[in-house]
mmCIF file of C-alpha atoms in Angstrom:
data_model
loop_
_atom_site.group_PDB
_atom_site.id
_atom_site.type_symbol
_atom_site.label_atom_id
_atom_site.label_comp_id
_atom_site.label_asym_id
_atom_site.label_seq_id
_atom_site.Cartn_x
_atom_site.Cartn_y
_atom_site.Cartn_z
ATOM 1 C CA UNK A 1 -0.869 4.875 28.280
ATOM 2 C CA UNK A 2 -4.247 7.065 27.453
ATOM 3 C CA UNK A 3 -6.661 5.199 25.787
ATOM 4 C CA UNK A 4 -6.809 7.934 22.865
ATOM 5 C CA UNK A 5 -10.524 8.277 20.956
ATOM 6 C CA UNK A 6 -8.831 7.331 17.417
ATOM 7 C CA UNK A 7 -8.049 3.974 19.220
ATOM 8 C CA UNK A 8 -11.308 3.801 21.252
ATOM 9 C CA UNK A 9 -13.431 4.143 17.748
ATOM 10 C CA UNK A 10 -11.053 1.477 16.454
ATOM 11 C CA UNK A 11 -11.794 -0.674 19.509
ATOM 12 C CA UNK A 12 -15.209 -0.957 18.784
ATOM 13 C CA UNK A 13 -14.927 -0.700 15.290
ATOM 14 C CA UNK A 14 -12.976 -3.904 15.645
ATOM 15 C CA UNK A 15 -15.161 -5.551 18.191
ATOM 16 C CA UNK A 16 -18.546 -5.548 15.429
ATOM 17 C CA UNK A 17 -15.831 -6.960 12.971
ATOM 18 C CA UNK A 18 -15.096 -10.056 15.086
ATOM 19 C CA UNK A 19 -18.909 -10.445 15.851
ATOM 20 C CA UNK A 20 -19.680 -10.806 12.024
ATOM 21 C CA UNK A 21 -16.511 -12.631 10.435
ATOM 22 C CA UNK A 22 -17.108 -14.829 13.370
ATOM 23 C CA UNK A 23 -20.383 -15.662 12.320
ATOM 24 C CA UNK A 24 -19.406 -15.858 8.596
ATOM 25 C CA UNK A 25 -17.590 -18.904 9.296
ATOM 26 C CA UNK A 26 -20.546 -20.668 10.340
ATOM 27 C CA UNK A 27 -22.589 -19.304 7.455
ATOM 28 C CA UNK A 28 -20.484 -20.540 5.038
ATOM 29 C CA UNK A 29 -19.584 -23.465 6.199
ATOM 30 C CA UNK A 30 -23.356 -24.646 5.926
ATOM 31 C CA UNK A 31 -23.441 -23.046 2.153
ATOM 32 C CA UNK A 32 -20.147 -25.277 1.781
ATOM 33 C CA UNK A 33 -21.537 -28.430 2.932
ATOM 34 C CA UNK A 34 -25.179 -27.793 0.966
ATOM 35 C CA UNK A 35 -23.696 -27.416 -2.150
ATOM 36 C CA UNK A 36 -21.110 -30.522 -1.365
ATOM 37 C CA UNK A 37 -23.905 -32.365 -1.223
ATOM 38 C CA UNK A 38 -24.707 -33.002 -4.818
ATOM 39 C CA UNK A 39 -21.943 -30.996 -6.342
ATOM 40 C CA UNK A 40 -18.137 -31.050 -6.640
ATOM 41 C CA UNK A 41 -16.623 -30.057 -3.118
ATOM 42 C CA UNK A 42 -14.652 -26.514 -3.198
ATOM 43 C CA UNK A 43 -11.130 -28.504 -1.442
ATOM 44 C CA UNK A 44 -11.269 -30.943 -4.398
ATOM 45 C CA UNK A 45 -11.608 -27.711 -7.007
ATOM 46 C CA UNK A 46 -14.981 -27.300 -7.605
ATOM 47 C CA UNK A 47 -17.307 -23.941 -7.511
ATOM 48 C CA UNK A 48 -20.518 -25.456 -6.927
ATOM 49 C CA UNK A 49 -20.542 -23.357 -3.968
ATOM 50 C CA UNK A 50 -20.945 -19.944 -6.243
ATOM 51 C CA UNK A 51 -24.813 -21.145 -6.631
ATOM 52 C CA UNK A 52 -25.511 -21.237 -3.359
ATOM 53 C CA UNK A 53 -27.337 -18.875 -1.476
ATOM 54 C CA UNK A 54 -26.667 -19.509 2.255
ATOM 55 C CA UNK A 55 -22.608 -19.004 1.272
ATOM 56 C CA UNK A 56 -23.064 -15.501 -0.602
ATOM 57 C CA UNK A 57 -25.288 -14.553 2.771
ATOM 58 C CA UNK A 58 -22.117 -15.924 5.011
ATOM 59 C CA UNK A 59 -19.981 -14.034 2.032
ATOM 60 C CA UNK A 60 -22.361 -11.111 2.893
ATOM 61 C CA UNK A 61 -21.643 -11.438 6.259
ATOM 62 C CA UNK A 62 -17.546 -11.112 5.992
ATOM 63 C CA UNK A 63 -17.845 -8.063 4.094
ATOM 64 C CA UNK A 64 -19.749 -6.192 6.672
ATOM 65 C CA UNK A 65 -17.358 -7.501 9.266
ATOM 66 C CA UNK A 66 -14.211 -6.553 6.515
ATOM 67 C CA UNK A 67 -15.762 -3.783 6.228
ATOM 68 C CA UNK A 68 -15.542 -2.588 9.959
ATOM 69 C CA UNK A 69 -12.329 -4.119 10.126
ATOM 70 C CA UNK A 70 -10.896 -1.747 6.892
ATOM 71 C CA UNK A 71 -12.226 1.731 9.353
ATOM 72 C CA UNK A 72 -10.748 -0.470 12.236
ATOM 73 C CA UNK A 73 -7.305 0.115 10.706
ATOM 74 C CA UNK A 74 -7.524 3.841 9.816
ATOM 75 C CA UNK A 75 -8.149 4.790 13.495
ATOM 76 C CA UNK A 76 -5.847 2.158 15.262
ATOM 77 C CA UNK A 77 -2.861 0.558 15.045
ATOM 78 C CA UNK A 78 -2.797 -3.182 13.507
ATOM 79 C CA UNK A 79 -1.388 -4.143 17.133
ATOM 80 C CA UNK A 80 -4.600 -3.031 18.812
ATOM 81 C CA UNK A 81 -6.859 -4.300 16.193
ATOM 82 C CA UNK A 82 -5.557 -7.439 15.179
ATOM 83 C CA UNK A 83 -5.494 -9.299 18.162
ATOM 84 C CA UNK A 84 -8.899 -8.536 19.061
ATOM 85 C CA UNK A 85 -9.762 -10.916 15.511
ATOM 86 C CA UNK A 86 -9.224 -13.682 18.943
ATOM 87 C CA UNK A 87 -13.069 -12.723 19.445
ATOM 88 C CA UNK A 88 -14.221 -13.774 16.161
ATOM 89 C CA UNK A 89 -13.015 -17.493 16.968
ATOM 90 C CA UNK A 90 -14.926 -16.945 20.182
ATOM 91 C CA UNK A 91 -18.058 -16.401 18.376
ATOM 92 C CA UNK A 92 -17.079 -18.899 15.177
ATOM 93 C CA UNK A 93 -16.351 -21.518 18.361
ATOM 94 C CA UNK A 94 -19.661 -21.471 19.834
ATOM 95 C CA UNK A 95 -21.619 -20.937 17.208
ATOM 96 C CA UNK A 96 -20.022 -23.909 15.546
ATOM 97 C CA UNK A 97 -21.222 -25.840 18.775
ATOM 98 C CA UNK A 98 -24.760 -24.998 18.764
ATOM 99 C CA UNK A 99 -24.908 -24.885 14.903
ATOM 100 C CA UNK A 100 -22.517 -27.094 13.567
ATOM 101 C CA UNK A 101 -22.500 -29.900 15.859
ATOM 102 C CA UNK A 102 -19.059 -29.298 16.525
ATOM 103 C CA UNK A 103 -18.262 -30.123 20.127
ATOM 104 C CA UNK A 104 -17.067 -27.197 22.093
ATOM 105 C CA UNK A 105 -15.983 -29.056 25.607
ATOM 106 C CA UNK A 106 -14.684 -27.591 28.883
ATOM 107 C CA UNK A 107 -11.355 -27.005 27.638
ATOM 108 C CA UNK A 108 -12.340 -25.163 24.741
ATOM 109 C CA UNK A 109 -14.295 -22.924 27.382
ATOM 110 C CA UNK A 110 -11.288 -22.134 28.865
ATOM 111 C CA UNK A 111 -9.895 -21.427 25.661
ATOM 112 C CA UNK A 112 -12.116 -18.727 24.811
ATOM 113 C CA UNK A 113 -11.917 -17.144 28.714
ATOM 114 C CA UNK A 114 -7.898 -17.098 27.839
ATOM 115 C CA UNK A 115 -8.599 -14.888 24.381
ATOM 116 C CA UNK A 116 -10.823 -12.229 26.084
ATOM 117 C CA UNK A 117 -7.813 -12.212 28.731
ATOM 118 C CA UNK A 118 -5.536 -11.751 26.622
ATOM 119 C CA UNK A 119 -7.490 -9.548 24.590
ATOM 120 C CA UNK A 120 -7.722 -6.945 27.312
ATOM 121 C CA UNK A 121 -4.299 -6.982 28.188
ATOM 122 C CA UNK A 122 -3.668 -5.870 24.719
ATOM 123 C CA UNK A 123 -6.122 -3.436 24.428
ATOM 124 C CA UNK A 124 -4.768 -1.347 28.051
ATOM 125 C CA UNK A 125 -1.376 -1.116 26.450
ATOM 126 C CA UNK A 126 -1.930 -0.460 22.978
ATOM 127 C CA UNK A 127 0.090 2.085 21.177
ATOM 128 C CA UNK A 128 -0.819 4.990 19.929
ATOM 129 C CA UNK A 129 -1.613 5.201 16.533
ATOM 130 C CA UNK A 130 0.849 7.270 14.598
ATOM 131 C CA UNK A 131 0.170 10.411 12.793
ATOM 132 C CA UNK A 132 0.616 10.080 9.098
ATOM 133 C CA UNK A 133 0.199 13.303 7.144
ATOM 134 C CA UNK A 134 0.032 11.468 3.240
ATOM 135 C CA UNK A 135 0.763 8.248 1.119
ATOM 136 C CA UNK A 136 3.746 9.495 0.034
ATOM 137 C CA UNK A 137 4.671 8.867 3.894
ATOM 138 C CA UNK A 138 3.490 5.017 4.023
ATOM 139 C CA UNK A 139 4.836 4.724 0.638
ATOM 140 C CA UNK A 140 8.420 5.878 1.817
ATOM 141 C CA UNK A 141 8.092 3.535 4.835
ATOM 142 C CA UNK A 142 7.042 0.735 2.531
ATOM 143 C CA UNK A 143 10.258 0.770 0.080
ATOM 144 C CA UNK A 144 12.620 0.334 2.890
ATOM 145 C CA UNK A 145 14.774 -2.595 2.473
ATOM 146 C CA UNK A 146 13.594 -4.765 5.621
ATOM 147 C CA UNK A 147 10.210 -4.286 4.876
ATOM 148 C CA UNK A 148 10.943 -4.910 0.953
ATOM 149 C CA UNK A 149 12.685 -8.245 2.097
ATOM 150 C CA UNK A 150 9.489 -9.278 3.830
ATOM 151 C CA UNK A 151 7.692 -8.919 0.890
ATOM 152 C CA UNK A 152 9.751 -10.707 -1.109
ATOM 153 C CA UNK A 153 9.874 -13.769 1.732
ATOM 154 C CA UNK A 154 6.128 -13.973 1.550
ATOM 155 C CA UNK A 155 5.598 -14.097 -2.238
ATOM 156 C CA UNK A 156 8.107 -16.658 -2.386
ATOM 157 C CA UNK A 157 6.393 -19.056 -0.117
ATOM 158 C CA UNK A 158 3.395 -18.672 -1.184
ATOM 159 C CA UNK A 159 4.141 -19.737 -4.777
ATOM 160 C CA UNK A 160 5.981 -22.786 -3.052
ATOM 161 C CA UNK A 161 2.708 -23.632 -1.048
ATOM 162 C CA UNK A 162 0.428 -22.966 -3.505
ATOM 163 C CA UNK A 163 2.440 -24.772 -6.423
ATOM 164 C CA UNK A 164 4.647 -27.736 -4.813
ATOM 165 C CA UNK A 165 2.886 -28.711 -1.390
ATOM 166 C CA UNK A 166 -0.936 -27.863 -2.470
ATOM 167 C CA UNK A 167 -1.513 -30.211 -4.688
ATOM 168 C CA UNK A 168 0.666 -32.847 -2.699
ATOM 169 C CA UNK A 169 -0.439 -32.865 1.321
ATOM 170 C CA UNK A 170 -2.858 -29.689 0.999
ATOM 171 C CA UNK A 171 -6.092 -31.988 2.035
ATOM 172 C CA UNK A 172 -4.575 -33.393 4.592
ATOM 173 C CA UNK A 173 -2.025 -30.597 5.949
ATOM 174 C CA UNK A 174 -4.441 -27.631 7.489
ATOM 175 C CA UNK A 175 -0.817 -25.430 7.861
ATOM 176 C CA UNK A 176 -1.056 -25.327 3.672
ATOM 177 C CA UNK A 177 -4.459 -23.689 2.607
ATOM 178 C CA UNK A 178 -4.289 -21.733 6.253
ATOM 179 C CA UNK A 179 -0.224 -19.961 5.556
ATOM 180 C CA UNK A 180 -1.302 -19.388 2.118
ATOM 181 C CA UNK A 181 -4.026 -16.930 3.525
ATOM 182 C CA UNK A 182 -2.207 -15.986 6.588
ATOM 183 C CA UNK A 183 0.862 -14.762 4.326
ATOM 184 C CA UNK A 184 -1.183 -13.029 2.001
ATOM 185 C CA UNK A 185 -3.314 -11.439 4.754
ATOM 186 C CA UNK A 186 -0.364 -9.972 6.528
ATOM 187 C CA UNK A 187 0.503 -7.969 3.069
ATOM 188 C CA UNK A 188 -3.561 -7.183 2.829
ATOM 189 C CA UNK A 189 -3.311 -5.904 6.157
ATOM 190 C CA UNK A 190 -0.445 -3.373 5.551
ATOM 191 C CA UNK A 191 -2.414 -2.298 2.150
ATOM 192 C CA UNK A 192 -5.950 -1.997 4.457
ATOM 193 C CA UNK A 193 -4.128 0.325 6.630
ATOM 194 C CA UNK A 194 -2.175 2.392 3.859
ATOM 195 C CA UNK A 195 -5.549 2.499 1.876
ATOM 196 C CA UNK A 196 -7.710 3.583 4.735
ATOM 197 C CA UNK A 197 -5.007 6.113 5.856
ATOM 198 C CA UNK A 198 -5.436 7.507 2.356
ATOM 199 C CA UNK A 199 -9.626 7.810 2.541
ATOM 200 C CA UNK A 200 -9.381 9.248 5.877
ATOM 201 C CA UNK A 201 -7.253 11.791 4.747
ATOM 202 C CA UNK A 202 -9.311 12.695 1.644
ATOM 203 C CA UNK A 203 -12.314 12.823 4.079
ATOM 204 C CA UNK A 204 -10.501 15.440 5.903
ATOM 205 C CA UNK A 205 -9.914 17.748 3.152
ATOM 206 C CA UNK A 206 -6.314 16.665 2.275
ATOM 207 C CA UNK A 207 -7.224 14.229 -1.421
ATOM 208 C CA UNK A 208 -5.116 11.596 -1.607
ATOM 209 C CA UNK A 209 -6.934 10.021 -4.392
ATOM 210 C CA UNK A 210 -4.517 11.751 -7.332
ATOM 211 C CA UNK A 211 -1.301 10.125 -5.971
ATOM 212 C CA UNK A 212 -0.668 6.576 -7.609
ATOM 213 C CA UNK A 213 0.608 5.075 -3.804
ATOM 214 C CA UNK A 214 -3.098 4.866 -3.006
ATOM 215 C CA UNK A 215 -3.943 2.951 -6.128
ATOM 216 C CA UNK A 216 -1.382 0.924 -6.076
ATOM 217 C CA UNK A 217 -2.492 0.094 -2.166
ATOM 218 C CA UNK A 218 -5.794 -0.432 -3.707
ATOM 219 C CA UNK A 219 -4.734 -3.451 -6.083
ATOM 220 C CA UNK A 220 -2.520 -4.972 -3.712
ATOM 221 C CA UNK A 221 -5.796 -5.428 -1.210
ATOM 222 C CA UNK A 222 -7.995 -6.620 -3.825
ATOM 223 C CA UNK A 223 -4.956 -8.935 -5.240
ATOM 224 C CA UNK A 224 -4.647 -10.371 -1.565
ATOM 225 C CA UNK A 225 -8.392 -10.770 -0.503
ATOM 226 C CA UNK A 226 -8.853 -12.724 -3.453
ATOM 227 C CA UNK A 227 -6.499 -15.288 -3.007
ATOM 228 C CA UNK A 228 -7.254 -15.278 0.839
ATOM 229 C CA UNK A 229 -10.653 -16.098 -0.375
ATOM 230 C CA UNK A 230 -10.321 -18.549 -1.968
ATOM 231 C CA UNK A 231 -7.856 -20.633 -0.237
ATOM 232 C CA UNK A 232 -9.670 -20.016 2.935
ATOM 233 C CA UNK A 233 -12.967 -21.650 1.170
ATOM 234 C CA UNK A 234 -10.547 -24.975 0.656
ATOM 235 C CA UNK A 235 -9.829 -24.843 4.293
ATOM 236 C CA UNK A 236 -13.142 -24.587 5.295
ATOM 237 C CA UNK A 237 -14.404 -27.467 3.435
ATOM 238 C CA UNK A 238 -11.228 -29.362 3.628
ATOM 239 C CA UNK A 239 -11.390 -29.802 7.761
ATOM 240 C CA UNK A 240 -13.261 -28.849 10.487
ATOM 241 C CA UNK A 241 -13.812 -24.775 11.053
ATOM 242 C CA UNK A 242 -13.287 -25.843 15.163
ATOM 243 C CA UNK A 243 -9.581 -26.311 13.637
ATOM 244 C CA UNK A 244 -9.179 -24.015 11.015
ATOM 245 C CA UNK A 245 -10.415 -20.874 12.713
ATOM 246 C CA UNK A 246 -7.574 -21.090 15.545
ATOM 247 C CA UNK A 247 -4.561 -21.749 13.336
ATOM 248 C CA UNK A 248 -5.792 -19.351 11.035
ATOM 249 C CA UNK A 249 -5.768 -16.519 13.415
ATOM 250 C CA UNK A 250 -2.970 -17.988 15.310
ATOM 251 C CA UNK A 251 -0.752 -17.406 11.694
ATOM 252 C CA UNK A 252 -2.757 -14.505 10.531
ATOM 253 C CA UNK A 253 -1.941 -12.492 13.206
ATOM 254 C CA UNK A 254 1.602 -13.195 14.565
ATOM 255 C CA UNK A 255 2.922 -12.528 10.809
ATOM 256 C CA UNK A 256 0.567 -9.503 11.073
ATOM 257 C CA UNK A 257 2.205 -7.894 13.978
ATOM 258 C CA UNK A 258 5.010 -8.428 12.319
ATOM 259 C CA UNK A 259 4.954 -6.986 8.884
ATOM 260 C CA UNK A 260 3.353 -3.848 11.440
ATOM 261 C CA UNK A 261 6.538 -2.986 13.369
ATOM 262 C CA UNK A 262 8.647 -3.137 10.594
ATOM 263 C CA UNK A 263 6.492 -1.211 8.572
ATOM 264 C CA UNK A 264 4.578 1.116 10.913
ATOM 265 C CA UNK A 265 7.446 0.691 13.730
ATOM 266 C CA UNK A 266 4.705 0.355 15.909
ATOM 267 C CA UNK A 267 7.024 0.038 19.069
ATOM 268 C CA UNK A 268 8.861 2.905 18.361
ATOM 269 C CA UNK A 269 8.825 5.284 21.402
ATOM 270 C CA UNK A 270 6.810 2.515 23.449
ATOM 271 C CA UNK A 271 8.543 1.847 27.036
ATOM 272 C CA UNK A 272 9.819 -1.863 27.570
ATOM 273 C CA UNK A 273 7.106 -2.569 30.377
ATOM 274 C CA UNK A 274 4.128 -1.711 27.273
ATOM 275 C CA UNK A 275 6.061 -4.038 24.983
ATOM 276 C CA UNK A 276 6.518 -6.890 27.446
ATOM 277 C CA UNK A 277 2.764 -6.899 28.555
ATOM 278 C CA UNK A 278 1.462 -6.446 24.704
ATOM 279 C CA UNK A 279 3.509 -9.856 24.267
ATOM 280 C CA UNK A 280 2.242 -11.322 26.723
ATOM 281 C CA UNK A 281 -1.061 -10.879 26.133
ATOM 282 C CA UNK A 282 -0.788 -11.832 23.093
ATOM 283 C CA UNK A 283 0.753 -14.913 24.120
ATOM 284 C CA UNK A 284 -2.300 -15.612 26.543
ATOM 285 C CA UNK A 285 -4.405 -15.369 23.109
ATOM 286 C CA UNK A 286 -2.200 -17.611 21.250
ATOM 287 C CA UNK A 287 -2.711 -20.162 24.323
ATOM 288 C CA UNK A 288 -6.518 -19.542 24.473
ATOM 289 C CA UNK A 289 -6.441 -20.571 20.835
ATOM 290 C CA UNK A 290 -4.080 -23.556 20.841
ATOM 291 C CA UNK A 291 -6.594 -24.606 23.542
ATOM 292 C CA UNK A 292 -9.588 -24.396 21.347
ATOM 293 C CA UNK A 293 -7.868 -26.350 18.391
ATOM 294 C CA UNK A 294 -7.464 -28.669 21.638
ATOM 295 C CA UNK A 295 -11.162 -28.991 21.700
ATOM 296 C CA UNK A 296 -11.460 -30.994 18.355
ATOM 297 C CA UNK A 297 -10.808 -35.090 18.810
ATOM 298 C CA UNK A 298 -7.879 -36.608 17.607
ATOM 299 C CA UNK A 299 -10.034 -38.885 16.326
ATOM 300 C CA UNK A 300 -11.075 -38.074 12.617
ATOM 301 C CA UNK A 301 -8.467 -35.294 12.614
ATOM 302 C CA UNK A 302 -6.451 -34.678 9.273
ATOM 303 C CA UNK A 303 -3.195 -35.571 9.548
ATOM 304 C CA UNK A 304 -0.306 -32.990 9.848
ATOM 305 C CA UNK A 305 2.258 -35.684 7.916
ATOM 306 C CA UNK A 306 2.513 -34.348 4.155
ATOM 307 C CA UNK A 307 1.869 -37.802 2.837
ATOM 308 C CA UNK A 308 0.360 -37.604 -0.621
ATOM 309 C CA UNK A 309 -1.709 -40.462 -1.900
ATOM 310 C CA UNK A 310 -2.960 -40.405 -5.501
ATOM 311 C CA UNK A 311 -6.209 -39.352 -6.241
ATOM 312 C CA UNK A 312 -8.636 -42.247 -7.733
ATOM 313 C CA UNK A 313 -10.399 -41.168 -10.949
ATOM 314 C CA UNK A 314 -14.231 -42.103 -8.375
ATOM 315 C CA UNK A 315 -13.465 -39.496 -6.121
ATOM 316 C CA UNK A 316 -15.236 -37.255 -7.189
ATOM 317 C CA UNK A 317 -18.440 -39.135 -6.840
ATOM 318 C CA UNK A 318 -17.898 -39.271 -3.440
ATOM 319 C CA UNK A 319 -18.133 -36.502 -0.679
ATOM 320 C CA UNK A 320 -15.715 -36.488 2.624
ATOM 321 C CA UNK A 321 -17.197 -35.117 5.311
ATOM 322 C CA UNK A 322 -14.926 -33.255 7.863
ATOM 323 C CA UNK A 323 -15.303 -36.039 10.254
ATOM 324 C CA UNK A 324 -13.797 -38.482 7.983
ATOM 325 C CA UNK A 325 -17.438 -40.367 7.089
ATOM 326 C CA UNK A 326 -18.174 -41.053 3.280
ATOM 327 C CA UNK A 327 -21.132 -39.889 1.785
ATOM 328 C CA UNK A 328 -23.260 -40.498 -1.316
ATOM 329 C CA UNK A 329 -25.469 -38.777 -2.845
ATOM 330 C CA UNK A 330 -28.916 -40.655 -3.525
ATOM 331 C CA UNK A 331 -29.485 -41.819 -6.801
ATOM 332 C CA UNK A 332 -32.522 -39.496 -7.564
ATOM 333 C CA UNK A 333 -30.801 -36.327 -6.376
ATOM 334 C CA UNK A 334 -27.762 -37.390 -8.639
#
């Protein structure tokens, strides 16, 4: 299929995105651990974080990169520009190794060879994005009952992961603080498209701004960034970002794809041979990233069992770092 221009300008759209999220994590994962040091850590609650410079430049950082990602969205469809998030991990991977100290080994390498792969394979047989005219149109697509029972599958397991298995296994269970944001990012992701579908239009001369569908879009993405925020800044601190940037995109995007052909019916029209090979590569990419949460030692590793242990009332004075060492803050500095 013709690589169109609306999905070329997405492309690369996309491609800066993944270059600064990427870089983000790193960012703020330093801000995290500086203001851990003498503070209350952001997995056990606290918001020490907020005073920190280095995070609000890695917070910085993620907006541009949203940013690109939102125009991303209004050119291409979310099974073009999705996937290619696979970079970001890339770039969060290696920087992590150089920066972090986070060992990035052989396999890992191989890892990241396996996302560009798959990457490209997704890219060549991308659909075409489809022409929508208003709103009204996403909004009409929106209320139909499949994609309303999605919807109402999400919220529901998000209030049971935030409210029962948070509080009991969510320090040592990556899969909680990571679906939270992966759910709610699938229903951001429909609302970035709908939302940027509605500027573009306005841009063009047709406003879309007096309908209430494109303010309703517009709380729904502001609703879901915030909680993705903020559960994704307890999963950063909580374990390593070697391990929480693969399952993260690993979740983010399969349930991504997914909310996008039943919304967008993204494979209507598409021949079986472009369906088959956009699986597969994004198969490849799911392997490339299983292989770089491969990369991180069992050793220190949070467990995946959801056994809950209570919490003792010291704590809080001290710091777990994502390693598993305990740390103390000096006396004078306390």
């Amino acid at each position: 299929m013709a690589f169109s221009k609306d999905n070329l300008i997405g492309f690369v759209l996309a491609l800066c995105s993944s270059g600064f999220i990427g870089a983000s994590f790193i960012v703020k994962k330093k801000g995290l651990r500086k203001a851990a040091a003498c503070g209350v850590r952001a997995g056990l609650g606290g918001y020490s974080y907020l005073l920190e410079p280095l995070w609000w430049l890695g917070m910085i950082t993620m907006i541009v990169g949203e940013v690109a990602n939102f125009v991303a969205y209004a050119f291409a469809p979310a099974l073009l520009v999705t996937p290619l998030g696979a970079l970001s991990i890339i770039v969060s991977a290696v920087l992590a190794h150089f920066i972090l100290k986070e060992k990035l080994n052989n396999l890992g390498i191989l890892g990241c060879l396996m996302c560009i792969v798959g990457s490209v394979i997704i890219v060549i047989h991308a659909p075409q994005e489809r022409n929508i005219t208003s709103v009204q149109e996403i909004w009409s697509m929106a209320t139909q009952k499949v994609f309303l029972l999605y919807v109402g599958s999400v919220i529901v397991l998000v209030f049971i992961l935030a409210i029962h298995l948070a509080p009991l296994c969510g320090h040592t269970n990556v899969l909680v603080f990571t679906g939270i944001c992966s759910l709610m990012g699938s229903l951001s992701v429909m609302s970035v498209k709908a939302l940027g579908i509605s500027l573009k239009l306005t841009f063009e001369g047709n406003n879309q701004l007096i309908y209430p569908e494109t303010w309703f879009f517009m709380t729904v993405v502001m609703t879901c960034v915030i909680t993705q925020m903020n559960y994704l800044n307890k999963a950063l601190d909580t374990f390593s970002t070697v391990v929480v940037s693969p399952i993260y995109y690993v979740m983010f995007t399969t349930l991504t794809i997914f909310a996008s052909v039943i919304l967008f019916k993204d494979w209507d029209g598409e021949s079986g041979a472009s369906i088959v090979s956009e699986i597969c590569g994004f198969i490849v990419v799911l392997s490339g990233t299983i292989l770089l949460h491969m990369t991180k030692g069992t050793e220190g590793l949070p467990s995946f069992k959801c056994d809950y242990q209570p919490v003792s009332p010291a704590l809080s004075a001290r710091l777990y770092t994502e390693n598993g060492e305990l740390i103390k803050c000096d006396d004078e500095d306390m």
